[in-house]
Coordinates of C-alpha atoms in Angstrom, one line a residue:
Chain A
X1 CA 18.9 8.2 -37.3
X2 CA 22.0 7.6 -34.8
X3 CA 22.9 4.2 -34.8
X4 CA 22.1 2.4 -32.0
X5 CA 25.8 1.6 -29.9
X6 CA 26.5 -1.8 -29.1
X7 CA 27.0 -3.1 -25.6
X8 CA 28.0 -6.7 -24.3
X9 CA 24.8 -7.8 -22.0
X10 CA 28.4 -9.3 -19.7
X11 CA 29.5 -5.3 -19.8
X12 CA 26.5 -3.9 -19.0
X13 CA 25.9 -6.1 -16.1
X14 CA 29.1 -5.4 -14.6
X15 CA 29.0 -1.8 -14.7
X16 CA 25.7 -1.4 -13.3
X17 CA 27.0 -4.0 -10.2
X18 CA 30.2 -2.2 -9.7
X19 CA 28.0 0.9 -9.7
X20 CA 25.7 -0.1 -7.3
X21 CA 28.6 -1.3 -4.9
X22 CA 30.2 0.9 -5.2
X23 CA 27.1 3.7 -4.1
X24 CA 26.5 0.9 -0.8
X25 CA 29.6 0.8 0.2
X26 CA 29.4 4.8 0.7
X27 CA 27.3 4.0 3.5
X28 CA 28.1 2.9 7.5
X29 CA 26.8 -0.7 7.9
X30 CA 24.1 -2.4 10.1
X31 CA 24.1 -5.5 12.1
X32 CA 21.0 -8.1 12.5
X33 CA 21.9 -10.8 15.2
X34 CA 20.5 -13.4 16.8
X35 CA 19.9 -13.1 20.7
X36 CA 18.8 -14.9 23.3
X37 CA 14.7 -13.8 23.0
X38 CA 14.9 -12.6 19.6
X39 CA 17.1 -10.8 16.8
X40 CA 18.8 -7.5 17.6
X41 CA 19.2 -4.7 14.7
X42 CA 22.3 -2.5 15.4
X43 CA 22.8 0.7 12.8
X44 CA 25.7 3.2 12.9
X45 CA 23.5 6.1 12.7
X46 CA 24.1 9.5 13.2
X47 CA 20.4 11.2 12.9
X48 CA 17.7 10.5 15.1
X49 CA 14.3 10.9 12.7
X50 CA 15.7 9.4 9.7
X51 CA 15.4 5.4 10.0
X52 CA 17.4 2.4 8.5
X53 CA 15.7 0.3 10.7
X54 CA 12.1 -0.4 10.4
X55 CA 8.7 -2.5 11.9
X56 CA 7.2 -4.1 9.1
X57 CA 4.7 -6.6 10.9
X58 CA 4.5 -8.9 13.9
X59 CA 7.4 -10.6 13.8
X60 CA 9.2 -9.2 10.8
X61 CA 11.7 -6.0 11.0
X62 CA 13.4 -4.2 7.7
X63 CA 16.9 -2.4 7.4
X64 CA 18.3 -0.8 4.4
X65 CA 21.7 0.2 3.9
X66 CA 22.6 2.5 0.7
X67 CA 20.5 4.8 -0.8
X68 CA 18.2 6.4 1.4
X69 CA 15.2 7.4 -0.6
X70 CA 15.7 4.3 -3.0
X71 CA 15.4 1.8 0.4
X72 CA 12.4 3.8 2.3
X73 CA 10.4 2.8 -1.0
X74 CA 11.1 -0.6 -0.5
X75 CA 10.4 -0.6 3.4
X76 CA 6.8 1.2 2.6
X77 CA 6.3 -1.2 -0.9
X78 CA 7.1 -4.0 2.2
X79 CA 4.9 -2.7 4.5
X80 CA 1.8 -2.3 1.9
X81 CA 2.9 -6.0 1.2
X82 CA 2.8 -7.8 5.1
X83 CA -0.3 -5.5 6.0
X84 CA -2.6 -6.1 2.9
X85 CA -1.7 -10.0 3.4
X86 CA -2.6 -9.8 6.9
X87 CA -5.7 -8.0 6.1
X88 CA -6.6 -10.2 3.0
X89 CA -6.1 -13.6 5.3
X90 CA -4.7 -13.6 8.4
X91 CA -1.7 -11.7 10.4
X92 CA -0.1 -14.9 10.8
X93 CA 0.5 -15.5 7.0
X94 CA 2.5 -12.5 6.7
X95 CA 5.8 -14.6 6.6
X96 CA 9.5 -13.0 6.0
X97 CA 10.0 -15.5 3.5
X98 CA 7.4 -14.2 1.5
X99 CA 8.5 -10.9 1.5
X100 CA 12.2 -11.5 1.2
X101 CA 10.9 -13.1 -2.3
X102 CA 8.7 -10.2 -3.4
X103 CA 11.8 -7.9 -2.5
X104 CA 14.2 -10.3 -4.7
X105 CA 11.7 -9.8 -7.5
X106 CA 11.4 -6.8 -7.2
X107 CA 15.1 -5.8 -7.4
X108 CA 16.4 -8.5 -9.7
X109 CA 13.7 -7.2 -12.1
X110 CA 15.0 -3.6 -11.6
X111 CA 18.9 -4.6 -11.9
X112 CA 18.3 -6.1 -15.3
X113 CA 15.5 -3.9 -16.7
X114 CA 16.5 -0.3 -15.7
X115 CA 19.4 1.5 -16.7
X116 CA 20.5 2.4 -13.2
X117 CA 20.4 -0.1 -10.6
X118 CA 18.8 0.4 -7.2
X119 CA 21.9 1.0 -5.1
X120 CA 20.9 -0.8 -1.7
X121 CA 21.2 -3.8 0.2
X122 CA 18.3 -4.9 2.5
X123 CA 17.6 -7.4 5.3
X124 CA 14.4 -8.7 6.1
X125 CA 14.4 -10.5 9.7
X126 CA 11.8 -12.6 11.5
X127 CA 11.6 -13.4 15.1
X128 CA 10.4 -17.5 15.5
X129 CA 8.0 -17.4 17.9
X130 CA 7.0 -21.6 19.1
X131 CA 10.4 -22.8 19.2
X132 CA 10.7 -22.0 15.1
X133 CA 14.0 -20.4 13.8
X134 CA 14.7 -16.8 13.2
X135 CA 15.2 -15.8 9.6
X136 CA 17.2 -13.6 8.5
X137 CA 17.4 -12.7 4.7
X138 CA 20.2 -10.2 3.2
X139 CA 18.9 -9.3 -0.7
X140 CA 21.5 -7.7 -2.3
X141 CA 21.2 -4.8 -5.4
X142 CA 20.8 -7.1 -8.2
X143 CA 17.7 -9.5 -6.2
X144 CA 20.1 -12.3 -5.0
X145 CA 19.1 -13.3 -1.6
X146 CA 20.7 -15.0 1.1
X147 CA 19.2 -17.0 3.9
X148 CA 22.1 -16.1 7.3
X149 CA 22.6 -17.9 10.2
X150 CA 23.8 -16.3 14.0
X151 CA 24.5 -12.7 11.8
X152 CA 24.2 -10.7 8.5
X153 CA 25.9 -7.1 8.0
X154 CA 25.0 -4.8 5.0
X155 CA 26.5 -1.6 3.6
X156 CA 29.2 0.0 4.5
X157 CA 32.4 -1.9 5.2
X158 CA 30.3 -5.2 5.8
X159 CA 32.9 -8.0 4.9
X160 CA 35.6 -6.8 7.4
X161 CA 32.7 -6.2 10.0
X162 CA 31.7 -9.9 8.8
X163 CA 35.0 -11.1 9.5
X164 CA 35.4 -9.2 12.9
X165 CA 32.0 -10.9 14.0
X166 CA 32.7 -14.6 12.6
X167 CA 35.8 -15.2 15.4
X168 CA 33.7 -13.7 18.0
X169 CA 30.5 -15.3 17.7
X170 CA 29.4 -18.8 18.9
X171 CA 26.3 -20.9 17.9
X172 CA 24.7 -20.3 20.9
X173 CA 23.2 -16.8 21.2
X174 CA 24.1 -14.2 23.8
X175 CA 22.3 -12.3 25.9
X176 CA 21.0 -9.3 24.6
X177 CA 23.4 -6.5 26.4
X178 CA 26.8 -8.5 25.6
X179 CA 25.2 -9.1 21.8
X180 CA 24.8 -5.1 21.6
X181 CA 27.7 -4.7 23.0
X182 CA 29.6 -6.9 20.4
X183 CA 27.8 -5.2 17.6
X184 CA 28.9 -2.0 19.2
X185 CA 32.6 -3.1 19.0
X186 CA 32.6 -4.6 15.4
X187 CA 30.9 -1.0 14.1
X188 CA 33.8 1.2 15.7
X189 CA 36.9 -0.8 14.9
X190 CA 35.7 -1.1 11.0
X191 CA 34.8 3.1 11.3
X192 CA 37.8 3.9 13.6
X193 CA 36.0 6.2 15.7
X194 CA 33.8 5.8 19.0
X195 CA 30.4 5.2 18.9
X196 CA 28.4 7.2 21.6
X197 CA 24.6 5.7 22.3
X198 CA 23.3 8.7 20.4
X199 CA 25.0 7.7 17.1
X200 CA 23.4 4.3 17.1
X201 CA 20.1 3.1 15.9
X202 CA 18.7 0.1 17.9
X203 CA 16.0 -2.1 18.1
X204 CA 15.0 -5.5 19.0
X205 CA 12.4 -8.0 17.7
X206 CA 11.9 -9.6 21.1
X207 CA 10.1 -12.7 21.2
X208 CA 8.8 -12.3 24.8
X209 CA 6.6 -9.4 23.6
X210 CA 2.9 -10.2 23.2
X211 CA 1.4 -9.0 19.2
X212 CA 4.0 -6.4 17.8
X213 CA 7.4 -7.9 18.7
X214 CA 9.2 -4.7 17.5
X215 CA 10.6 -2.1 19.5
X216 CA 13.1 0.4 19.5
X217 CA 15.8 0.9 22.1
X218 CA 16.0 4.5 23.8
X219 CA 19.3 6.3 24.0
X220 CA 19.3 5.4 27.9
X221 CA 18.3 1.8 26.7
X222 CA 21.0 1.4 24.5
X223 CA 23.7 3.4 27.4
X224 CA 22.3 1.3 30.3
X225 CA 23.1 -2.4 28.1
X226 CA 26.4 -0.9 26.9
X227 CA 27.5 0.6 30.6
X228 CA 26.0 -3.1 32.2
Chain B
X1 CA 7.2 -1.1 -16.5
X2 CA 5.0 -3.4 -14.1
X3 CA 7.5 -4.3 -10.4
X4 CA 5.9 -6.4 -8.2
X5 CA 4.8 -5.0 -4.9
X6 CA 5.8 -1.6 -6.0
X7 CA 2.8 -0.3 -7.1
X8 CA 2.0 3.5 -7.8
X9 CA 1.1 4.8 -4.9
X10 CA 2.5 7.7 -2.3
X11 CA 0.0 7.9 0.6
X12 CA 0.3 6.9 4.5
X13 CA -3.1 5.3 4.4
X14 CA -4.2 1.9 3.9
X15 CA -7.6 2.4 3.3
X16 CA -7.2 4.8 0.3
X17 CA -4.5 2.0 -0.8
X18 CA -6.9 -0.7 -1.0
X19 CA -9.6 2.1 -2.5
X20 CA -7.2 2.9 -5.6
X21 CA -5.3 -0.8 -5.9
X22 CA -8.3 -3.2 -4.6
X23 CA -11.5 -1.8 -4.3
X24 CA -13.3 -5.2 -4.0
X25 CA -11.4 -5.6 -0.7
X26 CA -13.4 -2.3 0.9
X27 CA -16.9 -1.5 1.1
X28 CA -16.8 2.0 -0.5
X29 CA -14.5 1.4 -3.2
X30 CA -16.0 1.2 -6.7
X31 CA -17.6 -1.4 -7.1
X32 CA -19.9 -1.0 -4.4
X33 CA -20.2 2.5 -5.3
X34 CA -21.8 1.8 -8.9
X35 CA -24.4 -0.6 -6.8
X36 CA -25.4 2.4 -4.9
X37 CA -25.7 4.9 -7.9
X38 CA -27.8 2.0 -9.5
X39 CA -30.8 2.4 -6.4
X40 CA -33.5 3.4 -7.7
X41 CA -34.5 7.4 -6.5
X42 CA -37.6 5.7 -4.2
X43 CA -35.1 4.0 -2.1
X44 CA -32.5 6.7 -1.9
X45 CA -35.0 9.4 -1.2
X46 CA -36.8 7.3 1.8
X47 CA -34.6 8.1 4.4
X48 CA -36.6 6.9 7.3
X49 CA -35.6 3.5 7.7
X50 CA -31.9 4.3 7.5
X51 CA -32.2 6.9 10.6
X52 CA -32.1 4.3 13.1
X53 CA -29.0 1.3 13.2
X54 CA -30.8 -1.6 15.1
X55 CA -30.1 -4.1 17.6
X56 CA -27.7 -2.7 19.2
X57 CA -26.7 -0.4 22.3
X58 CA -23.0 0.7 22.7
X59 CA -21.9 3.7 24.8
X60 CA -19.0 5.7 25.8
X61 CA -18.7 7.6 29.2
X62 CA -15.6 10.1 30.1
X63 CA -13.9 10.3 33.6
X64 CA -11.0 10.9 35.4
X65 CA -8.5 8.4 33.7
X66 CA -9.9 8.4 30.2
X67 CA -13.1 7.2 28.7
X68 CA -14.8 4.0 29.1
X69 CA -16.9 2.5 26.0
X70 CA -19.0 -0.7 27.0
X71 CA -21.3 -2.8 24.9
X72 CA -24.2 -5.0 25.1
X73 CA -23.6 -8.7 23.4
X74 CA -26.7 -9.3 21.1
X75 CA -27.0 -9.9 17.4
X76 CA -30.3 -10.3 15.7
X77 CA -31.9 -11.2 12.4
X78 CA -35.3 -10.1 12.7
X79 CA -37.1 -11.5 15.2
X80 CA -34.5 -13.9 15.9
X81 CA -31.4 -13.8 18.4
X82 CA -28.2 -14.5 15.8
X83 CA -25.8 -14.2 18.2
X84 CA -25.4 -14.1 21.8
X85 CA -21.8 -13.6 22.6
X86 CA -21.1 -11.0 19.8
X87 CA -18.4 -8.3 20.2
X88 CA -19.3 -5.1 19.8
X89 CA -16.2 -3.0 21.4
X90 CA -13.1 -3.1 20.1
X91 CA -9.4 -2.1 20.3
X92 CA -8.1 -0.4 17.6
X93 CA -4.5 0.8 18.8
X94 CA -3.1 1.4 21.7
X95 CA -4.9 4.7 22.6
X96 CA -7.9 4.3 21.0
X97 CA -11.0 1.8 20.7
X98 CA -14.3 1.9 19.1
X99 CA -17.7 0.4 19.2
X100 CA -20.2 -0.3 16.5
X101 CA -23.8 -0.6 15.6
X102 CA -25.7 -1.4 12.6
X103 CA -25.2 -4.4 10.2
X104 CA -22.8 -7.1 11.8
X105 CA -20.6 -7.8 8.9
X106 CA -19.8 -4.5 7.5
X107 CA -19.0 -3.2 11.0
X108 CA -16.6 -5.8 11.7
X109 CA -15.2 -5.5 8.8
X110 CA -14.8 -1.3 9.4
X111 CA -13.7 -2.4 12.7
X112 CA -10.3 -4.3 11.2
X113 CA -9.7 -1.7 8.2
X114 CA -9.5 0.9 10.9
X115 CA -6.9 -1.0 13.2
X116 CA -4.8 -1.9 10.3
X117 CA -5.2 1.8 8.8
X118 CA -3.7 3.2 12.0
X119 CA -0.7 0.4 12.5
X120 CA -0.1 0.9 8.6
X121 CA 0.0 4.3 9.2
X122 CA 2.2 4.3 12.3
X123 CA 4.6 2.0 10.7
X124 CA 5.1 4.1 7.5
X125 CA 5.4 7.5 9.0
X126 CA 6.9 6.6 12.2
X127 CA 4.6 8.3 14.1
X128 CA 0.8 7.3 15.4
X129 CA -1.6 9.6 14.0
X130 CA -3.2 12.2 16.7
X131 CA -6.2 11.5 18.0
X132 CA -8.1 13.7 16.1
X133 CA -6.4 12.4 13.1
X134 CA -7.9 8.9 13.9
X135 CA -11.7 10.4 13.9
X136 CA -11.5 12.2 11.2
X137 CA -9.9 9.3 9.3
X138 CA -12.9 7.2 10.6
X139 CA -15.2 9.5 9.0
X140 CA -13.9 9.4 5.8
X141 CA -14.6 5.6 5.9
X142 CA -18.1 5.9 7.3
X143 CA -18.3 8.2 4.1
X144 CA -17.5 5.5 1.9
X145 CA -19.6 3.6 3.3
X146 CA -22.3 5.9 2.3
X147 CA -24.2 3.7 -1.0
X148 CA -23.7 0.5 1.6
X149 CA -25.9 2.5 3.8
X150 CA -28.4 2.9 1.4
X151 CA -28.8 -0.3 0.9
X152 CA -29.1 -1.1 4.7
X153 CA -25.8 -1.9 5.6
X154 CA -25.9 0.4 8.2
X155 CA -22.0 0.6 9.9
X156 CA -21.9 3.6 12.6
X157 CA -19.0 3.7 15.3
X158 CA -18.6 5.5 18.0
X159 CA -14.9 6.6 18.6
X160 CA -13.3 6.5 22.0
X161 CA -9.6 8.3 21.9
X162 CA -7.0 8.9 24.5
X163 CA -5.7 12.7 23.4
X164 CA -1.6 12.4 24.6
X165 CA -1.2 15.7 23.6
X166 CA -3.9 17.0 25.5
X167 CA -4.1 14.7 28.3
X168 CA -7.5 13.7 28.5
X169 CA -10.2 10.9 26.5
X170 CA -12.0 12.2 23.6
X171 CA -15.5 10.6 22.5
X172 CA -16.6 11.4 18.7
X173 CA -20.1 10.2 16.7
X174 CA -20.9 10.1 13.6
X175 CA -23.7 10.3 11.1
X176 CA -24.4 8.0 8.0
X177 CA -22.9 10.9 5.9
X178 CA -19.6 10.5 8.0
X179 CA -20.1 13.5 9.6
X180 CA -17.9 13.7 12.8
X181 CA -19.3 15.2 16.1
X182 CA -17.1 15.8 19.3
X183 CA -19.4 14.6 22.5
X184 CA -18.3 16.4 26.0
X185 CA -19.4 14.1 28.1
X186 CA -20.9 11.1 27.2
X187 CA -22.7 9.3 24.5
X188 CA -25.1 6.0 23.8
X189 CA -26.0 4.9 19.9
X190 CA -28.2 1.7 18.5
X191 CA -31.8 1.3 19.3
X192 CA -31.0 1.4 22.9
X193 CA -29.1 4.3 22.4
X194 CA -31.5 6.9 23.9
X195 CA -32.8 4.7 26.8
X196 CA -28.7 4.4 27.6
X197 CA -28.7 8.2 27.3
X198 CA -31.6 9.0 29.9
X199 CA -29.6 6.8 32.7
X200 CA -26.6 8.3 32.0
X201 CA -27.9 12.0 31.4
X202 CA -29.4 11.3 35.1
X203 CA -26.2 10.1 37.0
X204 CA -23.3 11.6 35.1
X205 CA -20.3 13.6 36.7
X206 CA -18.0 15.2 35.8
X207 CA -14.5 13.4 36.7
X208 CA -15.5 9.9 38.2
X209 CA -13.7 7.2 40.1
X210 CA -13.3 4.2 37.4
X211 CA -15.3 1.8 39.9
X212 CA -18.1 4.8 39.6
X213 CA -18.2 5.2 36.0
X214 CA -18.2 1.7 35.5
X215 CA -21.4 1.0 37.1
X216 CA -23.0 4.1 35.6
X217 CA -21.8 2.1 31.8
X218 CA -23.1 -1.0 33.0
X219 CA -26.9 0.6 34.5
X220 CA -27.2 2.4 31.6
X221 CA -26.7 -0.9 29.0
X222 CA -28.8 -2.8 32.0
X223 CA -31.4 -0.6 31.6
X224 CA -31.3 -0.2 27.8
X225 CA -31.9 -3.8 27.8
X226 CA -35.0 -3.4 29.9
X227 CA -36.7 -1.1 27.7
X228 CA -35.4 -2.5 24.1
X229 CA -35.9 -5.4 22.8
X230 CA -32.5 -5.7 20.4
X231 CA -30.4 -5.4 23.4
X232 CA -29.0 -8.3 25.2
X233 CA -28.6 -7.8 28.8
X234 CA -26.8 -10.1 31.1
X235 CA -27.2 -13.7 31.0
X236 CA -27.1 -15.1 34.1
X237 CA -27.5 -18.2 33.0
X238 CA -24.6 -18.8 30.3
X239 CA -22.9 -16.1 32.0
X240 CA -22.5 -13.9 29.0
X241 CA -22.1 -10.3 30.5
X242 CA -21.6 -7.3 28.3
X243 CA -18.0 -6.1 27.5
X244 CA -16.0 -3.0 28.8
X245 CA -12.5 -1.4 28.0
X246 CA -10.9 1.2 29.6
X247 CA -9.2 3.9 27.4
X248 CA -6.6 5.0 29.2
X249 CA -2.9 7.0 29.0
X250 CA -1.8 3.6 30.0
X251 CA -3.4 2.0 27.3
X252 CA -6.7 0.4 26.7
X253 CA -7.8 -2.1 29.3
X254 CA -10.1 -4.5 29.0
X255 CA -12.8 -5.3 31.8
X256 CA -12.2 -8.8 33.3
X257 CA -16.0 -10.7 33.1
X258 CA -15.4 -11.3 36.9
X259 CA -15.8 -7.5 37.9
X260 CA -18.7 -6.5 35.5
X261 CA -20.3 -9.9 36.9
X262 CA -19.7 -8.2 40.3
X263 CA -21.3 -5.3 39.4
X264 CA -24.6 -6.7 37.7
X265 CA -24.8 -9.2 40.8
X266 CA -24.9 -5.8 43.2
X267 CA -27.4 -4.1 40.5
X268 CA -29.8 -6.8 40.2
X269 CA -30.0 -7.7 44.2
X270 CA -30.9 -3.9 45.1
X271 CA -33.4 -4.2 41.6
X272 CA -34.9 -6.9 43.4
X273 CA -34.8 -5.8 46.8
X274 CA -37.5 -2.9 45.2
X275 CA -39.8 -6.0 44.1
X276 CA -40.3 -7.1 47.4

């Protein structure tokens, strides 16, 4: 019988994070901000059919950053979460807080169970509808989660697109076409190449909208805000 | 390894996930089916009670735009009104809407698995399902619902679709065994269900104006009301009139109570105008 190998728990933990950064930061980042009517979800994206950005329920809207077959289990296992609560009771107790917590058990229990780590970062955003809040949640790889104000930015290069977005943004929220625009700016100076409206995956959770507050932006959406 | 909220499971519907993950959520899942299996052959074998779904008369009508599907407003229990103001039509997504007859519960019940089936299923794959998609889906539940059905929960829809791809409204009925049948023109279910028929079978065009085919839906419940007793008609008196939607390319649209008040008010004065 081989002897079993021994490994510091403090080891193993930092390999598997570094290994998991390491596979996110392969990626191009996306944006959540706050707007004037709602949050606005801003991907670098090249291809049109595969999503990052997701509906999950009335209010709430997913985007994964990372692995792509690792966060579409999470967006459906989310989905299969807010619809069976909004069945079970009622749509409005399918809160993002909820869900940001089932996702933060679900990945911390991953991270220190498995031997590979899930290699994605996730944000789970509500529109507040009745004066309330928006929430936006970032949970990274190992389950952390992190409750963000004004902005979040996962995968990719997300701390110097953090850093770009901190000196530009106020408290107060902008309108939706200078937001995108800003978002817009922040993705192509961290990639160093132009960002046509074709390369971008966009959508809003628009507060305005009556029952489903998601929607995606068109390609002539996203040029006509951009150009305006 | 046991992950919370990731539970084994790869399909695009809802219904089958609640089936296989929480059956006592969904009539049809196993629990219910082992009550069926346990009815004794007398009552399985005695189909002639279960041929009929009461109290109720519902209809669907094509014309130019689309399809309109109208419904009366009465629940009873016995010889009892339950229910006055009942809904009978609903909206399931954008495109599509149904209305039900049979036992009040279960069908509302159907009525809200199917809308969350079809959102869970847009939302997953990114795409709505077609509109035959949607009816077939909705005979699979009626399916389920089978050993319910035995047991006299009677749940039986009728399906009003707006086709995008073809470009025109679709009406589909069912039978207790979820059968799924595609009607051409128009179709009327519940006990008032064949009196609804006759009016209809009498006036119907092809392509109507929606004012025209929305007085055909509303003479045809009027005069299902006359002639059977589990249908409501209107009440003139609490002003409870029955409900309409339009299924349209645009969407569905409901009725407002003010124009299907018009139209009864100009029905019932030239009704009475004969009785002089």
């Amino acid at each position: 019988m081989p002897l079993p190998y021994y490994v510091s728990p403090e080891q193993m933990m930092q390999d598997k994070a570094e290994y998991a950064k390491k596979g996110i930061a392969k990626g191009r980042s996306i944006i959540a901000m706050e707007y004037t009517d709602g949050v606005l979800l801003t991907a670098d994206n090249p291809s049109s059919s595969l999503h990052k950005i997701s509906e999950v329920y009335d209010n709430i809207a997913f985007a994964g950053a990372g692995k792509y077959s690792e966060f579409e289990n999470l967006r459906k296992a989310g989905i299969r979460h807010a619809d069976l609560k909004g069945f079970m009771y009622s749509r409005e107790d399918v809160t993002g807080r909820s869900l940001a917590n089932a996702y933060s058990q679900s990945l911390g229990t991953i991270f220190s169970q498995e031997i590979k780590p899930l290699e994605v970062e996730i944000l789970v955003v509500q529109v507040g509808v009745n004066h309330h809040p928006n929430e936006i949640y970032r949970i990274s790889f190992d389950g952390s989660i992190i409750d963000e104000k004004n902005f979040s930015v996962i995968g990719g290069k997300a701390e110097a697109v953090q850093s770009i977005l901190k000196d530009k943004t106020s408290t107060e929220p902008a309108a939706l076409g200078p937001a995108l625009a800003l978002c817009v700016s922040a993705l192509e100076q961290t990639a160093n190449l132009k960002l046509s409206p074709e390369g971008l995956e966009v959508a809003i959770l628009d507060r305005n909208r009556v029952g489903r507050k998601f929607r995606r932006l068109s390609v002539a959406d996203i040029g006509r805000l951009l150009s305006g | 390894m046991k992950l919370p909220y990731l539970p084994d499971f790869d399909h695009s519907s809802f219904f089958d996930f609640l089936v296989r993950h929480h059956p006592s959520l969904v009539s049809g899942g196993e629990k219910s089916l082992s009550t069926g299996r346990a009815m004794s052959a007398g009552q399985m074998t005695s189909g002639a009670p279960l041929a009929v779904p009461h109290a109720t008369t519902v209809l669907a009508v094509k014309y130019r735009d689309g399809v309109v599907i109208a419904g009366d407003r009465r629940a009873t229990e016995g010889f009892q009104i339950a229910d006055r103001r009942i809904e009978k039509v609903f909206k399931i997504d954008d495109w599509s809407a149904m209305a039900i007859a049979g036992a009040a519960g279960p069908c509302i019940e159907m009525a809200k698995l199917f809308q969350t089936e079809l959102e869970h299923y847009e939302k997953l794959e990114g795409v709505p399902l077609s509109c035959e998609g949607k009816a077939n889906k909705l005979g699979q539940m009626v399916k389920a619902n089978l050993p319910l059905a035995f047991q006299g929960l009677i749940v039986m829809p009728l399906f009003a679709g707006y086709d995008v791809k073809r470009g025109e409204g679709r009406i589909f009925k069912y039978d207790l065994a979820g059968g799924r049948y595609e009607e051409s023109d128009y179709h009327a279910i519940g006990s008032g269900g064949k009196d609804a028929r006759n009016t209809m079978r009498e006036h119907f065009r092809k392509n109507m104006a929606e004012a025209d085919v929305l007085s055909l839906a509303l003479m045809a419940l009027y005069n299902a009301a006359d002639d059977d007793v589990g249908t409501g008609g209107p009440d003139l008196v609490r002003g409870i009139y029955p409900t309409a939607k339009f299924v349209t390319a645009q969407g569905i649209i409901d009725v407002s109570d003010e124009k299907i008040r018009a139209v009864y008010d100009g029905l019932i004065a030239t009704r009475r105008s004969r009785e002089a």
